[in-house]
Tab-separated table of N, CA and C in Angstrom:
chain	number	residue	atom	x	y	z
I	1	UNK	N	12.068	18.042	-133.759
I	1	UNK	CA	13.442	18.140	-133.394
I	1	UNK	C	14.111	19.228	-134.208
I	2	UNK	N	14.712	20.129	-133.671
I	2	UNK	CA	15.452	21.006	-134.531
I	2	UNK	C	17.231	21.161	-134.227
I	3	UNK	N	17.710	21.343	-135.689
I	3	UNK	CA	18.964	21.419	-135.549
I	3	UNK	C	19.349	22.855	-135.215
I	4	UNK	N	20.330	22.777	-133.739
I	4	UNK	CA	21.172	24.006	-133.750
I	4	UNK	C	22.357	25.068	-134.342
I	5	UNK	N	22.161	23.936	-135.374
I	5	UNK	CA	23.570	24.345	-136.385
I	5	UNK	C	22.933	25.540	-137.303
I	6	UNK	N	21.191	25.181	-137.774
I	6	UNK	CA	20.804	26.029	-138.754
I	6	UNK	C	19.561	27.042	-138.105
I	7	UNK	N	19.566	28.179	-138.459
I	7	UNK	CA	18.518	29.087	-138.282
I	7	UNK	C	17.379	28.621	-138.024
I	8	UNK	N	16.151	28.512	-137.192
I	8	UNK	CA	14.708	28.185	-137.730
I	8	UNK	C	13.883	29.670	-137.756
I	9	UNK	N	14.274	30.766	-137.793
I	9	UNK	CA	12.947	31.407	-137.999
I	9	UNK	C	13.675	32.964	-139.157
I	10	UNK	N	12.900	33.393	-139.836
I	10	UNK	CA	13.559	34.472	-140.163
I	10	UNK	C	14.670	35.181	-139.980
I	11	UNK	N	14.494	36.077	-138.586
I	11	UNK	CA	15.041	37.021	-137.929
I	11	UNK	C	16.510	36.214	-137.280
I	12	UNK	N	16.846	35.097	-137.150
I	12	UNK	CA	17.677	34.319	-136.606
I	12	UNK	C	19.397	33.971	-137.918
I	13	UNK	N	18.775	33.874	-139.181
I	13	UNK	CA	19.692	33.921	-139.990
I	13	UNK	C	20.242	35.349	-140.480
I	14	UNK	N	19.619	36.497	-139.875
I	14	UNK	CA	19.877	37.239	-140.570
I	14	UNK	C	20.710	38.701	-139.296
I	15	UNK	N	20.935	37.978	-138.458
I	15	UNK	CA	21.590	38.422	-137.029
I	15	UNK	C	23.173	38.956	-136.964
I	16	UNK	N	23.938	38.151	-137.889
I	16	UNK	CA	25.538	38.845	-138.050
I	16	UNK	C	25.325	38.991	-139.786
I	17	UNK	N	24.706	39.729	-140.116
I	17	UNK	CA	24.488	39.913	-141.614
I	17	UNK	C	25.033	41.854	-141.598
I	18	UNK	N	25.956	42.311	-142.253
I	18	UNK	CA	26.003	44.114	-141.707
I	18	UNK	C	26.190	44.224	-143.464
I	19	UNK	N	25.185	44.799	-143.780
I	19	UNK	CA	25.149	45.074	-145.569
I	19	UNK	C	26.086	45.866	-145.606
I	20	UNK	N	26.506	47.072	-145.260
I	20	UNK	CA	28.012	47.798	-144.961
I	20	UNK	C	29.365	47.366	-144.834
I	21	UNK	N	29.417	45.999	-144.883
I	21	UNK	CA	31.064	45.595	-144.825
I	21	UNK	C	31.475	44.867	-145.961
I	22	UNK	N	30.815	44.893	-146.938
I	22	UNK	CA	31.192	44.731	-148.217
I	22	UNK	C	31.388	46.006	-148.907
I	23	UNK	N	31.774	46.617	-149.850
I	23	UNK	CA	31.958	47.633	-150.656
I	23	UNK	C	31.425	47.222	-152.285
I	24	UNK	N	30.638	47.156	-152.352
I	24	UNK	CA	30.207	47.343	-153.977
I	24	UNK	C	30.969	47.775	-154.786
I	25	UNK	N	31.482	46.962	-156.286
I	25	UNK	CA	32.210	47.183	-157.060
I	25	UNK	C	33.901	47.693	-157.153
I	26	UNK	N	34.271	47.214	-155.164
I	26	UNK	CA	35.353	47.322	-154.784
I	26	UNK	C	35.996	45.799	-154.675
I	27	UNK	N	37.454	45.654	-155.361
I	27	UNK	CA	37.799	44.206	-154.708
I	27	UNK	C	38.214	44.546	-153.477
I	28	UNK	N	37.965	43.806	-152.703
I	28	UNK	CA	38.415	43.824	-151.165
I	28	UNK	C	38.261	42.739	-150.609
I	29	UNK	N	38.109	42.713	-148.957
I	29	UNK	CA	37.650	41.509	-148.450
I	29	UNK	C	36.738	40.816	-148.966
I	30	UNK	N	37.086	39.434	-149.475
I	30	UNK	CA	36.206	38.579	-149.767
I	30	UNK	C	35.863	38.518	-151.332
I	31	UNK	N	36.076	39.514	-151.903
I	31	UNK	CA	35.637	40.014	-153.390
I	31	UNK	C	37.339	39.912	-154.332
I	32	UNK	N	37.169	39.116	-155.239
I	32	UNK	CA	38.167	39.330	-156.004
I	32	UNK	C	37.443	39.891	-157.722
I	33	UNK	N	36.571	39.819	-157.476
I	33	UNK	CA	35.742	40.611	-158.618
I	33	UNK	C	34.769	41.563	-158.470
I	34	UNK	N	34.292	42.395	-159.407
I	34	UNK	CA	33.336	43.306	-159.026
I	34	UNK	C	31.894	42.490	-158.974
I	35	UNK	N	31.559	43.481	-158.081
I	35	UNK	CA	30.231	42.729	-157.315
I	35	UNK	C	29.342	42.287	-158.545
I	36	UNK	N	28.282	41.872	-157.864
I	36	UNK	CA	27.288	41.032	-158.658
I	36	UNK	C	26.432	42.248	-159.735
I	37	UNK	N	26.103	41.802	-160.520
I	37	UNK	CA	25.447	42.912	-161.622
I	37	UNK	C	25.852	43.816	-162.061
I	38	UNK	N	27.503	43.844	-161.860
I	38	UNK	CA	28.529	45.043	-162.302
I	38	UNK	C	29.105	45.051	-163.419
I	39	UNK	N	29.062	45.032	-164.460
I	39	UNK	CA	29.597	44.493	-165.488
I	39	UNK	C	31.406	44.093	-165.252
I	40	UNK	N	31.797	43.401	-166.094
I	40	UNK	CA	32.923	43.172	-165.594
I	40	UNK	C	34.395	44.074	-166.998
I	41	UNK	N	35.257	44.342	-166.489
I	41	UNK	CA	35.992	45.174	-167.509
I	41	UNK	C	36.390	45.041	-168.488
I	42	UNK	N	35.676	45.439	-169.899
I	42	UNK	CA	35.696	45.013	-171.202
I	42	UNK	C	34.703	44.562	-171.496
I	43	UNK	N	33.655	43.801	-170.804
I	43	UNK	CA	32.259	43.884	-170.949
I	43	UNK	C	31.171	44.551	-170.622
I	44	UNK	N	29.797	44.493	-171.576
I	44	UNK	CA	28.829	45.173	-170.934
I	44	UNK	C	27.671	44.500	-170.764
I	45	UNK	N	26.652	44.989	-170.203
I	45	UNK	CA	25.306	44.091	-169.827
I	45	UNK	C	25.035	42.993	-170.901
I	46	UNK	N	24.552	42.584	-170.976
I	46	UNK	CA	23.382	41.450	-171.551
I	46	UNK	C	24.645	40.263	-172.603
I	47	UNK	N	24.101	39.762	-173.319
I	47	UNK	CA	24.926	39.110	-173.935
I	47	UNK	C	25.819	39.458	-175.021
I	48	UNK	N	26.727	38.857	-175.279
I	48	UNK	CA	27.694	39.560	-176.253
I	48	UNK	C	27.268	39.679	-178.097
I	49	UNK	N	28.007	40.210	-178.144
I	49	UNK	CA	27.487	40.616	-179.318
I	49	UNK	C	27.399	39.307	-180.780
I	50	UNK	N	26.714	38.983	-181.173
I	50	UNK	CA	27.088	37.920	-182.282
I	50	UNK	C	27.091	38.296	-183.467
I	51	UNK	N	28.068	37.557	-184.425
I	51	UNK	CA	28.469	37.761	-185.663
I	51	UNK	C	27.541	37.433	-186.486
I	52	UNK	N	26.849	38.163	-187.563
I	52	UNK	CA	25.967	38.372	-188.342
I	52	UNK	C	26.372	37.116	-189.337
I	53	UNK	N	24.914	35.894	-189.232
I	53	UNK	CA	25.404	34.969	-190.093
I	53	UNK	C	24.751	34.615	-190.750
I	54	UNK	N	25.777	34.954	-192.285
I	54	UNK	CA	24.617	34.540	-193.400
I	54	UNK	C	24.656	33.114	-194.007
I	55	UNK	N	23.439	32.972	-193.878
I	55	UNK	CA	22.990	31.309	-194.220
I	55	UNK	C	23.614	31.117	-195.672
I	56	UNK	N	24.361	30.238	-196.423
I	56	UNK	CA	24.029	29.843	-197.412
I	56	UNK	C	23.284	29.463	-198.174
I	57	UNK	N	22.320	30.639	-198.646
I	57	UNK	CA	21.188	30.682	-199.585
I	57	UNK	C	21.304	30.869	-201.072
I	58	UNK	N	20.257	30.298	-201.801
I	58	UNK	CA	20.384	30.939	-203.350
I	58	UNK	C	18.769	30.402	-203.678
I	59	UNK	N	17.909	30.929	-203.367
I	59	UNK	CA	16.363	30.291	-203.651
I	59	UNK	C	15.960	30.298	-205.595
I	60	UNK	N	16.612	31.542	-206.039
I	60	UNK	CA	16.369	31.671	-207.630
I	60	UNK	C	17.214	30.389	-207.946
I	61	UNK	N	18.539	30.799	-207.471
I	61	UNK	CA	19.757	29.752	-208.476
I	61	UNK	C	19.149	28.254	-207.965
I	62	UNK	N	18.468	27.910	-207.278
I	62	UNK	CA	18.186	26.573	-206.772
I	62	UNK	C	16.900	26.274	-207.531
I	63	UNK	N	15.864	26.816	-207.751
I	63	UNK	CA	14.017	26.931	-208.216
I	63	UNK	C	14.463	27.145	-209.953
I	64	UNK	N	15.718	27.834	-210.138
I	64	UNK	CA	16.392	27.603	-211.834
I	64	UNK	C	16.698	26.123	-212.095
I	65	UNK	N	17.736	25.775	-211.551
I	65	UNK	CA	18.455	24.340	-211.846
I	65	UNK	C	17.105	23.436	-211.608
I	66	UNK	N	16.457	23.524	-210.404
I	66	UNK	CA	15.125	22.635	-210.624
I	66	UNK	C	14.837	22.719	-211.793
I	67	UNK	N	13.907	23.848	-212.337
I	67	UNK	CA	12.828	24.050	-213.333
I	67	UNK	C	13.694	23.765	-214.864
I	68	UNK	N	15.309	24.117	-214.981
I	68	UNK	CA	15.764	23.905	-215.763
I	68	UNK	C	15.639	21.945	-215.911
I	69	UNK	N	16.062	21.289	-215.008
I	69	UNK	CA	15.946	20.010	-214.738
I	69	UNK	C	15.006	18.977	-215.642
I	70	UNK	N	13.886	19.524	-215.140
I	70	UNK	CA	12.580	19.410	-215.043
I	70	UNK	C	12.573	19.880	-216.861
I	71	UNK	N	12.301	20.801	-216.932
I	71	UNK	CA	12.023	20.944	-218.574
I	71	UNK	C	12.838	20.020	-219.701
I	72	UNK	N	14.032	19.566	-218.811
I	72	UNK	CA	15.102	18.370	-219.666
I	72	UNK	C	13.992	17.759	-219.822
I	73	UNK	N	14.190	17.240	-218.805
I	73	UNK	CA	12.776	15.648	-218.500
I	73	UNK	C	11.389	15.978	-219.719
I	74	UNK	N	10.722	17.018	-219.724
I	74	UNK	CA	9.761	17.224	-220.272
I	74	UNK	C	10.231	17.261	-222.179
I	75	UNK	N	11.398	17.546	-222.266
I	75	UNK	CA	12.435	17.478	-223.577
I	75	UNK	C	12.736	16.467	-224.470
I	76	UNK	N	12.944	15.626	-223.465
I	76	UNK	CA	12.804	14.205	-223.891
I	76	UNK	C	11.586	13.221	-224.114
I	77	UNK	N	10.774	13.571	-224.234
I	77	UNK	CA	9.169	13.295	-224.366
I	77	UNK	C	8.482	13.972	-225.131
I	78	UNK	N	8.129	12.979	-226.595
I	78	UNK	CA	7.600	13.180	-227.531
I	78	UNK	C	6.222	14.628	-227.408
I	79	UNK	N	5.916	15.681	-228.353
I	79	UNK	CA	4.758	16.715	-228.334
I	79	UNK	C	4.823	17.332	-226.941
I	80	UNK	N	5.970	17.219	-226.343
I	80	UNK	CA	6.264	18.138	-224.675
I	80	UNK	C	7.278	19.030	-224.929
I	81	UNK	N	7.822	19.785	-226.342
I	81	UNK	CA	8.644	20.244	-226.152
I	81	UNK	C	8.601	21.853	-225.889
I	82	UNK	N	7.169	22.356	-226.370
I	82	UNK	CA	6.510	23.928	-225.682
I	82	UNK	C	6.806	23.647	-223.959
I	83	UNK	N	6.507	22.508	-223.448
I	83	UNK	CA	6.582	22.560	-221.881
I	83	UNK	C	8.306	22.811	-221.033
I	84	UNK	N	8.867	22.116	-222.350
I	84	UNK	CA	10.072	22.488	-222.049
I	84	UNK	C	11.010	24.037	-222.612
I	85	UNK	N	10.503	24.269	-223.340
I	85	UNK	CA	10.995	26.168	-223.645
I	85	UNK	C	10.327	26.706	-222.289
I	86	UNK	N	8.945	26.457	-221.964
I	86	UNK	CA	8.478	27.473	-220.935
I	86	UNK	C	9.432	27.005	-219.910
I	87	UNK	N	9.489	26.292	-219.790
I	87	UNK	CA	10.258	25.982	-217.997
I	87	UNK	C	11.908	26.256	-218.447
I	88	UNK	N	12.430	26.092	-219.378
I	88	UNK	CA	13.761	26.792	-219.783
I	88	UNK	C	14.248	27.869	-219.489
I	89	UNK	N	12.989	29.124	-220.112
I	89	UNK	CA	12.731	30.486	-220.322
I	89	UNK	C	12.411	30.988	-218.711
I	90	UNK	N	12.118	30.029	-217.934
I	90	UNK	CA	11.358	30.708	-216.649
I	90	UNK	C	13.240	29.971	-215.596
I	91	UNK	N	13.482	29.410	-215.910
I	91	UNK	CA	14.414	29.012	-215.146
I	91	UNK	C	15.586	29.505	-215.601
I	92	UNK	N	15.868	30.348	-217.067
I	92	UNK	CA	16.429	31.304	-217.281
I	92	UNK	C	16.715	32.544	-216.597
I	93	UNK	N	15.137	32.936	-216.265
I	93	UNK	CA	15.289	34.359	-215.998
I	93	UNK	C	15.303	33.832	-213.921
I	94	UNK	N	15.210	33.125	-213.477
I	94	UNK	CA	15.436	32.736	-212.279
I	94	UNK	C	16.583	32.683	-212.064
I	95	UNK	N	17.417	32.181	-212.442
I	95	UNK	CA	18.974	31.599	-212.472
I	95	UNK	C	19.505	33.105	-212.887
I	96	UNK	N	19.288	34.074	-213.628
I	96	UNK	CA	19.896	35.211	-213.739
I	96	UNK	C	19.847	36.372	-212.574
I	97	UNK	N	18.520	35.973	-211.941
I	97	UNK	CA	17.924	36.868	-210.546
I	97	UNK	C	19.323	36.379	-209.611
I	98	UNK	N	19.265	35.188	-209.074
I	98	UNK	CA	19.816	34.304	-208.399
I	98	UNK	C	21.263	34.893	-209.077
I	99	UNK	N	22.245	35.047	-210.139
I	99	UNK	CA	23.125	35.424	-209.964
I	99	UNK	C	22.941	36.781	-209.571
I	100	UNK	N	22.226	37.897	-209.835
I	100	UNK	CA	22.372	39.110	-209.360
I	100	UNK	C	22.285	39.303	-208.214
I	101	UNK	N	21.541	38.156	-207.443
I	101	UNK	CA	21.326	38.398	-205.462
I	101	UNK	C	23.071	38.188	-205.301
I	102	UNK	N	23.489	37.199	-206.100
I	102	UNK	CA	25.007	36.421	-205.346
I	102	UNK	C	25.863	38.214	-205.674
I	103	UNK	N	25.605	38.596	-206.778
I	103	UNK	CA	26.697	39.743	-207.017
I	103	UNK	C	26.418	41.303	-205.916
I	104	UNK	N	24.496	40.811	-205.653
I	104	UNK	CA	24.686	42.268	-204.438
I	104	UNK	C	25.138	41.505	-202.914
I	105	UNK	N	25.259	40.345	-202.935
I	105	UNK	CA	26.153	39.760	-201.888
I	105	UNK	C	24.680	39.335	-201.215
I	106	UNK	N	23.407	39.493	-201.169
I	106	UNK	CA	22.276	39.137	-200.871
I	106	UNK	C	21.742	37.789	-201.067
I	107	UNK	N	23.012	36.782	-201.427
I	107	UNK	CA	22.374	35.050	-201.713
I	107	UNK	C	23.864	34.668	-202.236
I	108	UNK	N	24.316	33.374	-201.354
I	108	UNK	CA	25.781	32.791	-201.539
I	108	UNK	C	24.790	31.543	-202.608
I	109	UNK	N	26.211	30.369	-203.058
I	109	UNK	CA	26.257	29.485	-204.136
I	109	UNK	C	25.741	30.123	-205.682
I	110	UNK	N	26.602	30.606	-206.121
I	110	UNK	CA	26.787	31.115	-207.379
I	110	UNK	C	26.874	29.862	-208.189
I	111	UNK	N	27.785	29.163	-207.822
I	111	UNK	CA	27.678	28.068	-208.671
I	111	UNK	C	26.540	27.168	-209.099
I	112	UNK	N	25.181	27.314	-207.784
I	112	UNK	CA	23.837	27.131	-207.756
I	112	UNK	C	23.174	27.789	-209.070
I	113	UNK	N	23.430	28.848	-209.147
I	113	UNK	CA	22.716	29.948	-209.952
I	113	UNK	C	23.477	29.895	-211.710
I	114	UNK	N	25.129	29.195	-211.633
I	114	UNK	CA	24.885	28.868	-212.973
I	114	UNK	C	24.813	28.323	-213.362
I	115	UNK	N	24.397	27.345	-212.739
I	115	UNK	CA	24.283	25.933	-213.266
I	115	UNK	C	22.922	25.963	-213.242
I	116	UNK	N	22.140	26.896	-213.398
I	116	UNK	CA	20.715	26.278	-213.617
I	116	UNK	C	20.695	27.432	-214.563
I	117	UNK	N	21.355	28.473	-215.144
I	117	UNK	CA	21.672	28.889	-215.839
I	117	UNK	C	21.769	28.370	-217.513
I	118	UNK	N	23.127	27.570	-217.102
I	118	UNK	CA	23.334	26.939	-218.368
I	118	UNK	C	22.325	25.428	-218.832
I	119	UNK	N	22.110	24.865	-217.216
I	119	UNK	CA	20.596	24.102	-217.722
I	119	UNK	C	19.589	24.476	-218.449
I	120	UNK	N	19.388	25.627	-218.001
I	120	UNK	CA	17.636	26.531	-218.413
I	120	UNK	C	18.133	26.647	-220.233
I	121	UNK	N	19.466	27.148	-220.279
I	121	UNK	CA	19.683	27.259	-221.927
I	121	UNK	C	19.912	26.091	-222.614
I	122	UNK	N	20.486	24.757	-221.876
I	122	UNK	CA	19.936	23.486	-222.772
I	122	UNK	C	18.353	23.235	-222.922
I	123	UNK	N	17.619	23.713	-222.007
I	123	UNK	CA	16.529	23.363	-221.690
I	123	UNK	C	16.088	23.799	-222.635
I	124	UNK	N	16.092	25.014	-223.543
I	124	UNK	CA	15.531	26.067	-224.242
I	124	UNK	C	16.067	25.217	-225.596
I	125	UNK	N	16.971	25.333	-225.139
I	125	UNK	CA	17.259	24.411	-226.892
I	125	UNK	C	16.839	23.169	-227.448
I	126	UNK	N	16.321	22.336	-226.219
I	126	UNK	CA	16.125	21.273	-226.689
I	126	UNK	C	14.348	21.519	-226.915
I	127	UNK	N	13.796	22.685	-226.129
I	127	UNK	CA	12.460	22.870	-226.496
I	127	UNK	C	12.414	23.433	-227.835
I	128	UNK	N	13.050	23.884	-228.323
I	128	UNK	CA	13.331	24.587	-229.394
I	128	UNK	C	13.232	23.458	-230.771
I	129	UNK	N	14.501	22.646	-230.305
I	129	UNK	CA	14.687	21.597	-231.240
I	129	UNK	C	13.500	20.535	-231.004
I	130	UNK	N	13.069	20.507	-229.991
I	130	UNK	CA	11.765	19.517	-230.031
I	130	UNK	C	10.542	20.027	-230.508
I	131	UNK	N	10.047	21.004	-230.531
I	131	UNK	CA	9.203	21.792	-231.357
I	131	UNK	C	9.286	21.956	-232.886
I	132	UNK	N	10.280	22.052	-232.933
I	132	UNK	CA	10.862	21.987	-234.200
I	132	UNK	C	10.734	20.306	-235.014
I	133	UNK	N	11.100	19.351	-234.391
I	133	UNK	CA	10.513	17.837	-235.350
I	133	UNK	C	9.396	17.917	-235.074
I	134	UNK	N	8.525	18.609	-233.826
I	134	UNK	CA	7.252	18.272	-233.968
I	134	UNK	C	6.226	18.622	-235.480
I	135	UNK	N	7.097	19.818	-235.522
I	135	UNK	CA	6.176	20.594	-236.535
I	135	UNK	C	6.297	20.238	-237.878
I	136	UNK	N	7.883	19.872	-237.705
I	136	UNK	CA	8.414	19.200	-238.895
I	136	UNK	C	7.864	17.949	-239.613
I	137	UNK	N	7.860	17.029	-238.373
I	137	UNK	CA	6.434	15.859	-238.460
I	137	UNK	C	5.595	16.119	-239.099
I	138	UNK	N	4.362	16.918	-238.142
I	138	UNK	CA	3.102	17.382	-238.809
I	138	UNK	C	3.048	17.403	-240.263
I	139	UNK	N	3.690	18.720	-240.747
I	139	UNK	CA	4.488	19.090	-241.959
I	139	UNK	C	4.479	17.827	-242.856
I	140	UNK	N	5.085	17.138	-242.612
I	140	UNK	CA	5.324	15.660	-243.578
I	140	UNK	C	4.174	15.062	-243.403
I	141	UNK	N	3.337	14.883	-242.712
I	141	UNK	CA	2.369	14.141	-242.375
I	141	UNK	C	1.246	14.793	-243.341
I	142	UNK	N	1.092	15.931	-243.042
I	142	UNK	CA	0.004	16.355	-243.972
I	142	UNK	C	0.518	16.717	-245.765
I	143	UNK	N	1.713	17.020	-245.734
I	143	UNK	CA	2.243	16.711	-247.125
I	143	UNK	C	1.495	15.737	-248.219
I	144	UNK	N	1.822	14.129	-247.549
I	144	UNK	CA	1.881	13.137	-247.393
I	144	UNK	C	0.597	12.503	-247.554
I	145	UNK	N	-0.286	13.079	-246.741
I	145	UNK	CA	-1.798	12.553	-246.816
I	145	UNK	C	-2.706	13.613	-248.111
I	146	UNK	N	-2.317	14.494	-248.465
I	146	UNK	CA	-2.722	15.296	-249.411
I	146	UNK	C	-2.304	14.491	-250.821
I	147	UNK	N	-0.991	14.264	-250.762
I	147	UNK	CA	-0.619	13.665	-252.144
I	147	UNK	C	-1.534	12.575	-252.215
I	148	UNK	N	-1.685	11.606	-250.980
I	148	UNK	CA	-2.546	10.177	-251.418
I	148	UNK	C	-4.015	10.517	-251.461
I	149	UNK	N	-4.222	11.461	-251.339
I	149	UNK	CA	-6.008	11.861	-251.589
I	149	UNK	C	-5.906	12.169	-252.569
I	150	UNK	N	-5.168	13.650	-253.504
I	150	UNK	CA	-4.711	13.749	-254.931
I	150	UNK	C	-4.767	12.935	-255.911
I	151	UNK	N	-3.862	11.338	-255.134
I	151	UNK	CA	-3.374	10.236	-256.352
I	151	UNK	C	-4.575	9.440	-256.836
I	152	UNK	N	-4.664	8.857	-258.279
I	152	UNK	CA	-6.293	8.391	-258.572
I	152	UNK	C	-5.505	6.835	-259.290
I	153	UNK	N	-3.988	6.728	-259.131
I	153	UNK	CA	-3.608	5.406	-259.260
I	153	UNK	C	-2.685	4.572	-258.463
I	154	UNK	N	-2.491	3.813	-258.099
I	154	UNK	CA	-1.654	2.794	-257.588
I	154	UNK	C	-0.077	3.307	-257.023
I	155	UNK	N	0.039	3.562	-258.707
I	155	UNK	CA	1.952	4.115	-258.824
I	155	UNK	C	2.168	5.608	-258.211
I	156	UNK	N	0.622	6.598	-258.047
I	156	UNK	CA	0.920	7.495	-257.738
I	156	UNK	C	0.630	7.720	-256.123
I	157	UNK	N	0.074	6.314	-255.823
I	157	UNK	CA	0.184	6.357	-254.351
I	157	UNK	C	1.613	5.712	-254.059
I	158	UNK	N	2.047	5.316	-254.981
I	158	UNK	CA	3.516	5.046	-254.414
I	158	UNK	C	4.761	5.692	-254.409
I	159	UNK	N	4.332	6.674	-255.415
I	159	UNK	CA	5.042	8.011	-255.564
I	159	UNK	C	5.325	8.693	-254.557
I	160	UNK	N	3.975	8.678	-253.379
I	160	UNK	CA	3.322	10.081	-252.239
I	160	UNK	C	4.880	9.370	-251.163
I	161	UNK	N	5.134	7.830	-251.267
I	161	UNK	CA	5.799	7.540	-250.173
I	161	UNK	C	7.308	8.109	-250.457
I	162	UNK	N	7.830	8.555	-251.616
I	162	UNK	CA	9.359	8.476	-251.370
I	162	UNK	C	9.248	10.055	-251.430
């Protein structure tokens, strides 16, 4: 059964079709805009242009405040305090990179970058100061065990303690 309302063969839909009575890139009959694939006025082909967007990054000032972090932790734990200068010293010079990207405008959160900054320099200090009783320890320790090998009486092993 076929409907008479619609075309059935090729050549049948395409019978009052006159490619000539439109005007390309003219408004006129039928057209209140310029034709199809014409750009339209004030625009041009393809898509518009997008605004260059910079991510809020800071990979140094962020891998600083970590490593500064991290060397706290290692700070607070007895004969770990070399582990904590190195990770101080390295999250120092990270956190200083990380501010110089923020100042060539090449990495946002500055505040990222000094704050692992001023971490990395507690970090350093407390490796510093923890190295420091370590050795200080030692120091007394072998003091200490020398005098009581030295001592050949009682009173002078009791001497070695004060």
């Amino acid at each position: 059964m076929s409907n008479p309302d619609y075309p059935t063969g090729p050549s049948q839909g395409a019978q009052n079709y006159d490619p000539n009575s439109y005007q390309q890139g003219q408004p006129g009959y039928g057209q209140s805009q310029p034709a199809y694939g014409q750009p339209q006025p004030g625009y041009q082909y393809g898509y518009a242009a997008q605004q260059p967007v910079n991510p809020e990054k800071n990979g140094f000032g962020l891998a600083s405040l970590i490593l500064a972090i991290v060397g706290l932790v290692f700070g607070i734990i007895p004969f770990t305090g070399f582990i904590c200068l190195i990770l101080g010293i390295v999250g120092l010079a990270l956190g200083f990179a990380g501010l110089s990207r923020v100042r060539k405008n090449k990495a946002t959160h500055k505040k990222t970058a000094i704050s692992g900054i001023v971490v990395s320099v507690l970090a350093i200090a407390l490796g510093i100061w923890g190295i420091t009783i370590v050795f200080g320890a030692v120091d007394d320790l072998d003091s200490g065990l020398d005098c009581i090998s030295n001592a050949d009486t009682a009173a002078q092993m009791e001497a070695c303690s004060e």
